[in-house]
CSV table of C-alpha atoms and ligand atoms in Angstrom, one decimal:
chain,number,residue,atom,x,y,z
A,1,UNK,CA,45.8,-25.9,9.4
A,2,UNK,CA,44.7,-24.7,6.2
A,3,UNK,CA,47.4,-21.9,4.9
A,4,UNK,CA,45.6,-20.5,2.1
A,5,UNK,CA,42.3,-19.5,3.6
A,6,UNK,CA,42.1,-16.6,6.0
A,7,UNK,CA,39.3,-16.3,8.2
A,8,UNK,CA,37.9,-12.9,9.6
A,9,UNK,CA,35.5,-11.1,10.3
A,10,UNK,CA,32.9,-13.7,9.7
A,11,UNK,CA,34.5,-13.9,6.0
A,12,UNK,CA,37.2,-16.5,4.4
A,13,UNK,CA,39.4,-14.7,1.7
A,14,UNK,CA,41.5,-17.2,0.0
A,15,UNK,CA,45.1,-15.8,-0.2
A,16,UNK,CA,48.0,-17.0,-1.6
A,17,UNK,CA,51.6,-15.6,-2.0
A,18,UNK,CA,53.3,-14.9,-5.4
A,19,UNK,CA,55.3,-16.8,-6.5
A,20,UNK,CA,53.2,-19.6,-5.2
A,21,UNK,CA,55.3,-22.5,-4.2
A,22,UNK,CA,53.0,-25.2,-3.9
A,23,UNK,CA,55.7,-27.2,-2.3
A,24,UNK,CA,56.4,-25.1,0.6
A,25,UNK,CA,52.9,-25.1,2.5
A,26,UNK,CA,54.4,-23.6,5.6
A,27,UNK,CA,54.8,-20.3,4.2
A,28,UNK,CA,50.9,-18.1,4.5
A,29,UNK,CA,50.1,-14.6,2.8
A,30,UNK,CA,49.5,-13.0,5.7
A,31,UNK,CA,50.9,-12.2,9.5
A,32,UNK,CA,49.1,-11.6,12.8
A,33,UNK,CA,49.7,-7.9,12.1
A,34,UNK,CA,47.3,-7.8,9.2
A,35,UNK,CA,44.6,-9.8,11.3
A,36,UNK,CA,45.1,-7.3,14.3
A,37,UNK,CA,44.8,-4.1,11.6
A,38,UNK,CA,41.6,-5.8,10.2
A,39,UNK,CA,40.1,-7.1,13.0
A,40,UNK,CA,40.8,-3.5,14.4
A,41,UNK,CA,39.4,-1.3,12.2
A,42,UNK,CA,36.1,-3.7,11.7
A,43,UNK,CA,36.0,-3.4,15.7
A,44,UNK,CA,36.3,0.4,15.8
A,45,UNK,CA,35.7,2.6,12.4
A,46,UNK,CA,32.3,2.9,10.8
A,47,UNK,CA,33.8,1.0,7.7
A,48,UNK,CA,30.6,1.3,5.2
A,49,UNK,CA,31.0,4.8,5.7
A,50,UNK,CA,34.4,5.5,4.2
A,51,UNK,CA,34.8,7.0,0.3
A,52,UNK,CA,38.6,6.7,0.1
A,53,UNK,CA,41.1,3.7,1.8
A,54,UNK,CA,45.0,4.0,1.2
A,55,UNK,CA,47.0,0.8,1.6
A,56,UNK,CA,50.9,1.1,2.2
A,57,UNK,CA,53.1,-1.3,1.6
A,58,UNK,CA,51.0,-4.4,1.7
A,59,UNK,CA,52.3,-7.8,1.4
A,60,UNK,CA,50.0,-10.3,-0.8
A,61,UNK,CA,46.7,-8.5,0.1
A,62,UNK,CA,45.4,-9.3,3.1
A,63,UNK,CA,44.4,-5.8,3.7
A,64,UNK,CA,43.4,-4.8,0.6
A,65,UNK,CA,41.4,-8.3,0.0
A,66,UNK,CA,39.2,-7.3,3.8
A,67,UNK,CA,39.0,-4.1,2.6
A,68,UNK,CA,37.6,-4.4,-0.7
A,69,UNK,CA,34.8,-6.8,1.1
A,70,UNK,CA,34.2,-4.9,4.3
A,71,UNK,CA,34.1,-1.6,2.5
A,72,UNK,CA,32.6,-2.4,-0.9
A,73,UNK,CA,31.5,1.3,-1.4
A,74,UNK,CA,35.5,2.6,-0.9
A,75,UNK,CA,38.0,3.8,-3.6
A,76,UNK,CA,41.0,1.7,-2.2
A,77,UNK,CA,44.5,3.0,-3.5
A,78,UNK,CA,47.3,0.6,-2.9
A,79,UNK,CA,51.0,2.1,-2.9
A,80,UNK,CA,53.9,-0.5,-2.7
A,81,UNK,CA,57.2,-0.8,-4.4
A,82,UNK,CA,56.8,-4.3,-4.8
A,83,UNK,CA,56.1,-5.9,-8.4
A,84,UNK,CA,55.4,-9.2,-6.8
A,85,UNK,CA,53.1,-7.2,-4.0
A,86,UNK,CA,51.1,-6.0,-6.5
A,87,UNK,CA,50.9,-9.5,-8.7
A,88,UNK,CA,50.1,-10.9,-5.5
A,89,UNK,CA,47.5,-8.3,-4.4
A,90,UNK,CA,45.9,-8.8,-8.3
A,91,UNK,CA,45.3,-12.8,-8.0
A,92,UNK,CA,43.5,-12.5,-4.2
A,93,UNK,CA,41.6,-10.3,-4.9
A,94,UNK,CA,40.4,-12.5,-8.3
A,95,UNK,CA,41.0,-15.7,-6.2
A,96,UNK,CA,38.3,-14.4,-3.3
A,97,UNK,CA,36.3,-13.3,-6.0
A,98,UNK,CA,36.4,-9.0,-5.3
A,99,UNK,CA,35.7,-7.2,-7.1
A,100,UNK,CA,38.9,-5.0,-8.1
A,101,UNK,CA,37.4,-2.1,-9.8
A,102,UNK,CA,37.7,0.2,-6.8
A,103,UNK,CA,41.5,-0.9,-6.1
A,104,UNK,CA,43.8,1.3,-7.8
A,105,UNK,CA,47.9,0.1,-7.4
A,106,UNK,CA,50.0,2.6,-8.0
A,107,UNK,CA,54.5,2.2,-7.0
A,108,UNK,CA,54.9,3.9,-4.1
A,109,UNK,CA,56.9,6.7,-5.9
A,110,UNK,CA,53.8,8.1,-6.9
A,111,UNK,CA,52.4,8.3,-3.0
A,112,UNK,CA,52.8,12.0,-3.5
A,113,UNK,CA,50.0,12.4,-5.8
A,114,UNK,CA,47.3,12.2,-3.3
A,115,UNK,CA,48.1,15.8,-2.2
A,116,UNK,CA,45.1,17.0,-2.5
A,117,UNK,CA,42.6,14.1,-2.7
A,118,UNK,CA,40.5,13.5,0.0
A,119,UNK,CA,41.8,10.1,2.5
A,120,UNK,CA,39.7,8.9,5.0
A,121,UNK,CA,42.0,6.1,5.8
A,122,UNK,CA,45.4,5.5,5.8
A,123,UNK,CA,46.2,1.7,6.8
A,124,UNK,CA,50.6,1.2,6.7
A,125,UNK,CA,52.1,-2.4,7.1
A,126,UNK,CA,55.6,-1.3,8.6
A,127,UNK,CA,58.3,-1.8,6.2
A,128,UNK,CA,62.0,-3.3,7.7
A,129,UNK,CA,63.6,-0.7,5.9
A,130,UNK,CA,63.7,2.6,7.9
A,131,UNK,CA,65.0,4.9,5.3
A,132,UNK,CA,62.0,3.5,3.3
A,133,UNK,CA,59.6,3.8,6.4
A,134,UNK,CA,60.7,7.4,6.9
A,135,UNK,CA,59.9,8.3,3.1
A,136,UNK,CA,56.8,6.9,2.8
A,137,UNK,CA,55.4,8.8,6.4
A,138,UNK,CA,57.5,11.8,5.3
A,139,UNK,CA,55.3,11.9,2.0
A,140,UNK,CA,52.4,11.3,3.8
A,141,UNK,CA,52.8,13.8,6.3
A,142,UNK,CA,53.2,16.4,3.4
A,143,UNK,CA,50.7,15.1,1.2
A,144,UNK,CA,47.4,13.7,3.6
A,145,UNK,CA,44.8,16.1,4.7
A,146,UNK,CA,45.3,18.6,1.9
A,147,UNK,CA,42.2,18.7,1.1
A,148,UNK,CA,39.7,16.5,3.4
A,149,UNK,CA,36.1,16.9,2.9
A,150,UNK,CA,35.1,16.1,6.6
A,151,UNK,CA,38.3,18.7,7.5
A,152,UNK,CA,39.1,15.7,9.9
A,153,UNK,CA,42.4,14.3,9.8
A,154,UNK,CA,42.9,10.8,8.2
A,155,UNK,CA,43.0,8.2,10.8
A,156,UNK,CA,46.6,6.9,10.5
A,157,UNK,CA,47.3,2.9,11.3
A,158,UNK,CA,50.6,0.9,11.2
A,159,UNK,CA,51.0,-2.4,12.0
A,160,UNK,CA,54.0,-5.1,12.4
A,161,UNK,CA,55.2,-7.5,14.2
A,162,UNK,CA,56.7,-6.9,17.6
A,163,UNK,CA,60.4,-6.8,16.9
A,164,UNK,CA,59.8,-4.6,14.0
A,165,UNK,CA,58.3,-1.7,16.2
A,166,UNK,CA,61.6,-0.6,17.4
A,167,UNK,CA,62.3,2.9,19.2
A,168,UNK,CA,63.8,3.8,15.6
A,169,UNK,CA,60.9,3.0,14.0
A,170,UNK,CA,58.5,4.9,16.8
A,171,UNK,CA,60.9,8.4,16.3
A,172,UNK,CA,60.3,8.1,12.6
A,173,UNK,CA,56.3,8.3,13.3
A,174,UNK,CA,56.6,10.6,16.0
A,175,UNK,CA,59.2,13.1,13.6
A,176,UNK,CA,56.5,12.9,10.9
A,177,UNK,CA,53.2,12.4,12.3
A,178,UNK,CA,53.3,13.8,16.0
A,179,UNK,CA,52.0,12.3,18.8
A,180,UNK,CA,52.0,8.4,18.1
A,181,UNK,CA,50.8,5.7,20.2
A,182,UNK,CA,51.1,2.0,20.1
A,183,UNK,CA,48.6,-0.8,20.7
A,184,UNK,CA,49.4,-3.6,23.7
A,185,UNK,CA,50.7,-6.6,21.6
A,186,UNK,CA,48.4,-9.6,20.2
A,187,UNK,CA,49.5,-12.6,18.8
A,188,UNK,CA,52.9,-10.9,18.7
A,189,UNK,CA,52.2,-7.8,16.6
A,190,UNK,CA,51.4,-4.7,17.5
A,191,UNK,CA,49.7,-1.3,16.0
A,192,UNK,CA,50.7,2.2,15.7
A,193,UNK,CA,48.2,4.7,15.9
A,194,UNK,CA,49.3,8.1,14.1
A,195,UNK,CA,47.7,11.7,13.9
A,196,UNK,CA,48.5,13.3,10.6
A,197,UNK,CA,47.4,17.3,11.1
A,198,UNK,CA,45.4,19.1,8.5
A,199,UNK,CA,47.3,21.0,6.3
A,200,UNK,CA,45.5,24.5,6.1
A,201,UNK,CA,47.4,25.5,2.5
A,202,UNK,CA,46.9,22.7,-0.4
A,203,UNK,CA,50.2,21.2,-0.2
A,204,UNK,CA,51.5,23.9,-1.9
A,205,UNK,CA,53.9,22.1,-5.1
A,206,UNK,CA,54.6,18.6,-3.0
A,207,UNK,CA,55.9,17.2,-6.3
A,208,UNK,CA,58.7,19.7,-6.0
A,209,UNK,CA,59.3,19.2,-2.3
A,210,UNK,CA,59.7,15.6,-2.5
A,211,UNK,CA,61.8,15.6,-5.8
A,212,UNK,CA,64.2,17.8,-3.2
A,213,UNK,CA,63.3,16.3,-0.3
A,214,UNK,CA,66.3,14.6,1.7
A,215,UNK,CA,64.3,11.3,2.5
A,216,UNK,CA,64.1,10.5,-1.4
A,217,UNK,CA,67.4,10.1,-3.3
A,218,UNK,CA,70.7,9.0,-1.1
A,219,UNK,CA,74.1,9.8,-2.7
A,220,UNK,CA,76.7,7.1,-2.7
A,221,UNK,CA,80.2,7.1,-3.3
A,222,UNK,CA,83.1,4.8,-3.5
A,223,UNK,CA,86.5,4.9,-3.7
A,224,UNK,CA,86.8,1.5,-5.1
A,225,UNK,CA,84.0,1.9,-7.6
A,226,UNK,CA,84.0,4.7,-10.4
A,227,UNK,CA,80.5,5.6,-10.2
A,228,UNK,CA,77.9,7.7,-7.9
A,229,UNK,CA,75.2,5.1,-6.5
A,230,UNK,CA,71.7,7.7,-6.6
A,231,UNK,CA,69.7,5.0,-4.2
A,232,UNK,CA,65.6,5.6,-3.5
A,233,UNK,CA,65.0,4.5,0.2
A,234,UNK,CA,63.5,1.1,-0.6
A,235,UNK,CA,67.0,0.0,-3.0
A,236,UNK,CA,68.7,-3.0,-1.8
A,237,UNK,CA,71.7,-1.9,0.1
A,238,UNK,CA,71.3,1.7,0.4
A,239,UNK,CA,74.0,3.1,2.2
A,240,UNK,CA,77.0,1.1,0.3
A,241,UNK,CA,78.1,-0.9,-1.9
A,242,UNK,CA,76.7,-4.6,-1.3
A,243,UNK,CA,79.9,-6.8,-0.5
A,244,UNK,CA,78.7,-9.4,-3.1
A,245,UNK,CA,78.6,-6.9,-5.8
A,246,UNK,CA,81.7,-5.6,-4.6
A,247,UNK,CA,83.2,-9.1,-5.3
A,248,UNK,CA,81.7,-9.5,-8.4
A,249,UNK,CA,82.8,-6.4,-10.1
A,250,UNK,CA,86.5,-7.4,-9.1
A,251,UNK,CA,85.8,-10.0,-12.1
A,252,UNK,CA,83.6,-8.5,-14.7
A,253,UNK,CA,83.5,-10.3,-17.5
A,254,UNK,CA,84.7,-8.3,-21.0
A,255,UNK,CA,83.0,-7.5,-23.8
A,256,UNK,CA,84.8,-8.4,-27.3
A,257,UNK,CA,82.3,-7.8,-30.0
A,258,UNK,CA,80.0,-4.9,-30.8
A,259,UNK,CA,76.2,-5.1,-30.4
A,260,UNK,CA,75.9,-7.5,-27.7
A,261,UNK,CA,72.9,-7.2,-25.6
A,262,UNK,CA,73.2,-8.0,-21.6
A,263,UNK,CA,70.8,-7.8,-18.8
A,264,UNK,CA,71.8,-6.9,-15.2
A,265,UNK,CA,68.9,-9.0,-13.7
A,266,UNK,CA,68.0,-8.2,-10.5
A,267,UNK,CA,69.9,-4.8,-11.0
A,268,UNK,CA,69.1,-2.7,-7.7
A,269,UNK,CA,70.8,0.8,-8.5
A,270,UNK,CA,72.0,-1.2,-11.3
A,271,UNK,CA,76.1,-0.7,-10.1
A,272,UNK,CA,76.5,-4.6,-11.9
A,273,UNK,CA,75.4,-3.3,-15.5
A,274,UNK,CA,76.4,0.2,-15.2
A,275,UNK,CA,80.3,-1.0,-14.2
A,276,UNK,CA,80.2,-3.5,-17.0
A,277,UNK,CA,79.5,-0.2,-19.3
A,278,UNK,CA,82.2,1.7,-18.0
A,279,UNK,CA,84.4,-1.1,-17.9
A,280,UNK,CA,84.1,-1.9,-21.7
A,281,UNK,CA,83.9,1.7,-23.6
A,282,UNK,CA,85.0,0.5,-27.0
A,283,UNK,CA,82.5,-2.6,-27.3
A,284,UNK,CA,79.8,-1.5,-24.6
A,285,UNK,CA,76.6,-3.4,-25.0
A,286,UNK,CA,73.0,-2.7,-24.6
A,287,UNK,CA,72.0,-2.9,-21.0
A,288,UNK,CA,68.5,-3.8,-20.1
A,289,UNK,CA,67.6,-3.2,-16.5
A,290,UNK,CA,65.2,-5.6,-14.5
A,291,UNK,CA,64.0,-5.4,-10.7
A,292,UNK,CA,60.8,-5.9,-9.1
A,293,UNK,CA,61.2,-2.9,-7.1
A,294,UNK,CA,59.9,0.4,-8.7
A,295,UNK,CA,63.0,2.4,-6.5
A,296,UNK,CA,65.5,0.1,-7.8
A,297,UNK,CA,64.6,0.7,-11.6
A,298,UNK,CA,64.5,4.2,-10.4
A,299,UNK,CA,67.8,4.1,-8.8
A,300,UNK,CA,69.4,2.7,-11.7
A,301,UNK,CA,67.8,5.0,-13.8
A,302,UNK,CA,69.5,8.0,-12.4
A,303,UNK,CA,72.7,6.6,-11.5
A,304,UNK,CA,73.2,5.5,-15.1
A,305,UNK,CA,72.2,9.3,-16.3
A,306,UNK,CA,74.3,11.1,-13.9
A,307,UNK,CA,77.5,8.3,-15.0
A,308,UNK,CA,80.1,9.2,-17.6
A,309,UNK,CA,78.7,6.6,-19.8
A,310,UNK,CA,78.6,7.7,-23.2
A,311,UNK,CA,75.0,9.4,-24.1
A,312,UNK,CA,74.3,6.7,-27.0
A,313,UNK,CA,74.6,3.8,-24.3
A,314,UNK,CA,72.4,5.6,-21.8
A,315,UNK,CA,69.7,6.3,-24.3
A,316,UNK,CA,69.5,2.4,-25.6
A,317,UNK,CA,69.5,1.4,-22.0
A,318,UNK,CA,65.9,-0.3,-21.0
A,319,UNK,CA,64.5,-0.7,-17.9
A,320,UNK,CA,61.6,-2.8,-17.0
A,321,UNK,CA,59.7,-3.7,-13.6
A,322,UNK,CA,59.2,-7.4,-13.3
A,323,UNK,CA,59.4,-10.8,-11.4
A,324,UNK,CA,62.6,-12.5,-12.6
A,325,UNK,CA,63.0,-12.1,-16.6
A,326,UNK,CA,58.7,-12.9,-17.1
A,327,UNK,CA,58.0,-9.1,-18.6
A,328,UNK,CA,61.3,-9.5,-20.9
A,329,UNK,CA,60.4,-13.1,-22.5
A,330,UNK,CA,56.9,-11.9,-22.5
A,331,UNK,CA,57.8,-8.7,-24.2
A,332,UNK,CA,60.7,-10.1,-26.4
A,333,UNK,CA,59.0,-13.2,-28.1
A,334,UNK,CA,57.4,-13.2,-31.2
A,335,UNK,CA,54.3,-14.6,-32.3
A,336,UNK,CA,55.7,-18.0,-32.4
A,337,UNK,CA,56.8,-18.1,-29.6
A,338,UNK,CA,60.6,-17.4,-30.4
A,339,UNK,CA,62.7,-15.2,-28.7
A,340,UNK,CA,65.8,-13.5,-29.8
A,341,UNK,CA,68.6,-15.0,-27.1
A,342,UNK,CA,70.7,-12.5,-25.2
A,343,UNK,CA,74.8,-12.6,-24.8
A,344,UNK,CA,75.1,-12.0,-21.3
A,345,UNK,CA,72.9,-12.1,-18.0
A,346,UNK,CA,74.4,-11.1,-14.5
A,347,UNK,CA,73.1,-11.5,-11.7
A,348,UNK,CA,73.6,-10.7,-7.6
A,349,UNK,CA,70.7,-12.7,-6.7
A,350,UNK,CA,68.3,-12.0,-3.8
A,351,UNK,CA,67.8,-14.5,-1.2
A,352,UNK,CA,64.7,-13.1,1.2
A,353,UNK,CA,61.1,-12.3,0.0
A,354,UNK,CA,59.6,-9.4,2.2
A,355,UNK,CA,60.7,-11.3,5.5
A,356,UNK,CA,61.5,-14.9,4.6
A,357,UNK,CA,64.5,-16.3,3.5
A,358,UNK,CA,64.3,-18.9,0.5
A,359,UNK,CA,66.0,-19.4,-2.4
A,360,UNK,CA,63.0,-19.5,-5.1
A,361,UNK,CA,63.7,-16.5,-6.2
A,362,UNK,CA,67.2,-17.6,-7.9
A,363,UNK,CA,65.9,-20.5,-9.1
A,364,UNK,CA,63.5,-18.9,-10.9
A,365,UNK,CA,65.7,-16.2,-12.1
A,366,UNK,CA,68.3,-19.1,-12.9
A,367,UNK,CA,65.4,-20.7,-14.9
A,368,UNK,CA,64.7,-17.9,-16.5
A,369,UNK,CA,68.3,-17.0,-17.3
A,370,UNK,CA,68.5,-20.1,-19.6
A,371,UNK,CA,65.4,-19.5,-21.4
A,372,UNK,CA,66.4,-15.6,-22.3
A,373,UNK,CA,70.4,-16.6,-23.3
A,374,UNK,CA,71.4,-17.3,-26.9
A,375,UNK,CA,73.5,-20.4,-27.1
A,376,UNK,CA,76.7,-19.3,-26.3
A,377,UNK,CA,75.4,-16.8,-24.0
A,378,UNK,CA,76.5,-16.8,-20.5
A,379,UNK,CA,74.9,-16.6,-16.9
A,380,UNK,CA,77.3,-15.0,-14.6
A,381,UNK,CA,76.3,-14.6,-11.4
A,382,UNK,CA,77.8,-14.0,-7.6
A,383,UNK,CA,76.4,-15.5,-4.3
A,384,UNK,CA,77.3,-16.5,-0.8
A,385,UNK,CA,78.9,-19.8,-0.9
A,386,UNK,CA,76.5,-21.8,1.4
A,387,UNK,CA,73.4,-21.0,-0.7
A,388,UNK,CA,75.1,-23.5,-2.9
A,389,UNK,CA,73.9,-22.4,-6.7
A,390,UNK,CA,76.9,-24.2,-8.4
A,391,UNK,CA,74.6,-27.3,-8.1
A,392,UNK,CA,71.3,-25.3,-9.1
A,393,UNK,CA,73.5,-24.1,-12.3
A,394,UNK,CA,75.2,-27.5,-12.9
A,395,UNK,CA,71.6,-29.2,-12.8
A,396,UNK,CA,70.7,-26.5,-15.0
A,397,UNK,CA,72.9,-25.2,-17.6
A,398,UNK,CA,74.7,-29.4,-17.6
A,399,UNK,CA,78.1,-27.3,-16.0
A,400,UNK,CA,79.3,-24.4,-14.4
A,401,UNK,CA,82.4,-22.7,-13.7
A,402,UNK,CA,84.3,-21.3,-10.6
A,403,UNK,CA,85.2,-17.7,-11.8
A,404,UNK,CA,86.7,-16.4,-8.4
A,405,UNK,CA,85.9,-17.5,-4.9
A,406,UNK,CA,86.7,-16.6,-1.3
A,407,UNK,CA,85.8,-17.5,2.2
A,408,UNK,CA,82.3,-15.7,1.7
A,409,UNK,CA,81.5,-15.5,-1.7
A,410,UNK,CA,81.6,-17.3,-5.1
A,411,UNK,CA,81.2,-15.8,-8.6
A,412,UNK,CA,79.6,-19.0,-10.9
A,413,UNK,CA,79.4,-18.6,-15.1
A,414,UNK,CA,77.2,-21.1,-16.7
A,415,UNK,CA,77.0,-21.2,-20.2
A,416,UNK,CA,73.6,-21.9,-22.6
A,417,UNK,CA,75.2,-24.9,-24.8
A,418,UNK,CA,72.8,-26.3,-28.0
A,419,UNK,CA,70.0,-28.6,-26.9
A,420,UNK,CA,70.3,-32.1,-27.9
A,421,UNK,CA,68.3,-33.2,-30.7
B,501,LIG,C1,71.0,-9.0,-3.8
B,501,LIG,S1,70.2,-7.7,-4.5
B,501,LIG,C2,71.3,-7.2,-5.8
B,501,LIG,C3,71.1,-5.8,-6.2
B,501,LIG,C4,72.3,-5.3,-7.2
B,501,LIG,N1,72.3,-6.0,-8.4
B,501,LIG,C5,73.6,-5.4,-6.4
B,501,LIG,O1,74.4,-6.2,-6.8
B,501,LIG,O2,73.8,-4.6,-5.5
B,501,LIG,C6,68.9,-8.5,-5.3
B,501,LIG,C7,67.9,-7.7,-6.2
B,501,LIG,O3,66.9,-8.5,-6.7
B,501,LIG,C8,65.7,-7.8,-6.7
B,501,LIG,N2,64.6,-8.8,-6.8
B,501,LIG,C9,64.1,-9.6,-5.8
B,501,LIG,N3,63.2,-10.4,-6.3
B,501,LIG,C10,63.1,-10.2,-7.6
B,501,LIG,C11,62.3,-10.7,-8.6
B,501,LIG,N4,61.4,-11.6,-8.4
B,501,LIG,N5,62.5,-10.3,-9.9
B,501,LIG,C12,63.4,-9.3,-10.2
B,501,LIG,N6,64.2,-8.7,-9.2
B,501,LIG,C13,64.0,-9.2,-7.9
B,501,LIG,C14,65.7,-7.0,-5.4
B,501,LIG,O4,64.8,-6.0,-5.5
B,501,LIG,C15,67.2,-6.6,-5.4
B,501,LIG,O5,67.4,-5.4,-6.0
């Protein structure tokens, strides 16, 4: 079986996922829901016909790859919070040579801004996160059909795998939407037909709704922790406080010099970096944010300027979109190629990609880490204890030391030492 070629429709697009890993061959860019939504809407919709597609929440472009072919005349707008979606969406469509001038990607944030633009199709890969799910269908139900030309509504189509279409899942349509149907199952995944009414006004100021709107920004707060989490729907862990962060924060390390710089890689709503500035007041560092989700940046963003962290610190905060620390070196290195080293990384690293669990994703932040310390500079990071990175580090950084450890969880520092001449 060839796992990089997709054939459908009487057309092969050649997909890949991002980050490749061209050891791991078992692991496609696509599921049996995207064929079932393409192969669906080539069976039943008049697809030459259509001027405007919108893509939610694709993976690695499946969708957007068959639409861009089967409906060549279309303005396609993809919405997704995912940096590595959108990398992913960029190289299949340049790898089964589309032409990308009519896709448009756009963080899913911004899904609000097509109130008032005319959608003739809406096509929705179901995300696992419900409180993410119902944001992105309560902005749609606000936003679509504001101003259609046909004065039809925009056909509405989810898809997922079976267990994903759960009777939560099915309220949060029907809540939004109204009536909502579902497709008999194929190749174990299964559509969601939707009916999203006209609006008769023009959406009236959504921008202001949604900025209020309950389904955007979730308050958290925790006794243990001295800071309110503001957490988009899409954040990692957006009801509480992760239990490895938890763990980690027990064991901070401390800052004893001015001007340091430190990244909180991986940041979420950013409670590693911002706790690291709270914790150190006298000496606090520059903290530079980095996440691949556009609601985690976000989520950082406003928990760190709603903190008591001293204005100075919040306005030399950065925050940057990216996969592991690519956009920093790429950003931070001069024209030779030299980079100016960083004191202090931490990290709460993730271990699933949209629905798979693997470890890549460490290993390239790990790799990454190294590259972006100064010598001397340290890698601190916190993980479950099976997933075993005290030998990724050792092999790494040459050693690596057991800051705190319990029955679940270890905290690791590795430090950057001199390379050998
Ligand atoms: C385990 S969570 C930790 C979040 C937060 N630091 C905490 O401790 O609660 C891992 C984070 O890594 C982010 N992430 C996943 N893949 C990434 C990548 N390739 N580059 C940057 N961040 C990524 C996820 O969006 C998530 O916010």
């Amino acid at each position: 079986m060839n796992n990089t070629q997709l054939h459908i429709q009487a057309n092969t697009f050649s997909l890949k996922r991002f980050p490749n890993n061209p050891f791991d061959k078992s692991l496609r860019a696509w599921d049996a829901a995207d064929e079932y939504i393409i192969d669906h809407v080539a069976d039943t919709i008049n697809l030459i016909e259509l001027a405007h597609i919108v893509i939610v929440n694709d993976s690695f472009g499946a969708l957007t790859c068959a639409m861009a072919k089967l409906s060549p005349q279309a303005n396609i707008s993809v919405y997704t919070d995912s940096y590595m979606s959108m990398r992913a969406i960029a190289q299949n469509l340049k790898g089964s040579n589309l032409d990308k001038n009519n896709v448009t990607m756009h963080s899913s944030l911004m899904l609000s801004e097509l109130a008032g633009k005319s959608v003739d199709l809406v096509l929705l890969k179901v995300p696992r996160t419900l409180s993410y799910l119902d944001y992105l269908l309560f902005t749609l139900s606000q936003t679509l059909g504001t101003a259609s030309n046909t004065g039809q509504s925009p056909i509405v189509i989810g898809g997922a795998m079976v267990k994903l279409v759960t009777s939560s899942v099915m309220n949060i349509f029907n809540a939004h939407m109204g009536n909502t149907t579902t497709s008999l199952a194929r190749k174990k995944a299964r559509l969601i037909f939707a009916e999203c009414a006209v609006k008769t006004d023009n959406g009236g100021n959504v921008a202001q709704t949604l900025s209020l709107n309950p389904h955007c920004i979730h308050e958290v707060q925790d006794k243990e922790i001295d800071l309110t989490l503001h957490n988009y729907p899409n954040v990692f862990c957006r009801d509480q406080v992760d239990i490895g962060a938890r763990y980690m924060l027990k064991v901070l390390p401390s800052i004893t010099r001015a001007n340091q710089v430190v990244i909180d890689l991986g940041c979420g709503n950013g409670i590693l970096g911002t706790s690291l500035l709270l914790q150190n007041a006298a000496n606090a560092p520059k903290m530079i944010y980095i996440d691949e989700s556009f609601m985690a940046i976000e989520s950082a963003k406003v928990s760190l300027n709603n903190s008591t962290v001293d204005e100075r610190l919040k306005a030399r905060a950065e925050f940057l979109v990216g996969h592991c620390l690519d956009e920093f070196i790429n950003h931070s290195e001069d024209s030779s190629g030299n980079l100016k080293g960083v004191d202090l990384i931490l990290c709460n690293p993730p271990f699933h990609q949209q629905n798979t669990i693997i470890d890549d994703i460490a290993w390239q932040m790990f790799t990454d880490a190294k590259k972006a310390l100064k010598v001397g500079g340290e890698l601190r990071i916190v993980g479950n204890r099976h997933l075993d990175h005290r030998a990724k580090l050792k092999k790494l950084f040459g050693a690596c030391e057991i800051i705190a450890s319990d029955a679940k969880f270890v905290v690791l520092s590795a430090i950057k030492q001199r390379a050998r001449a």
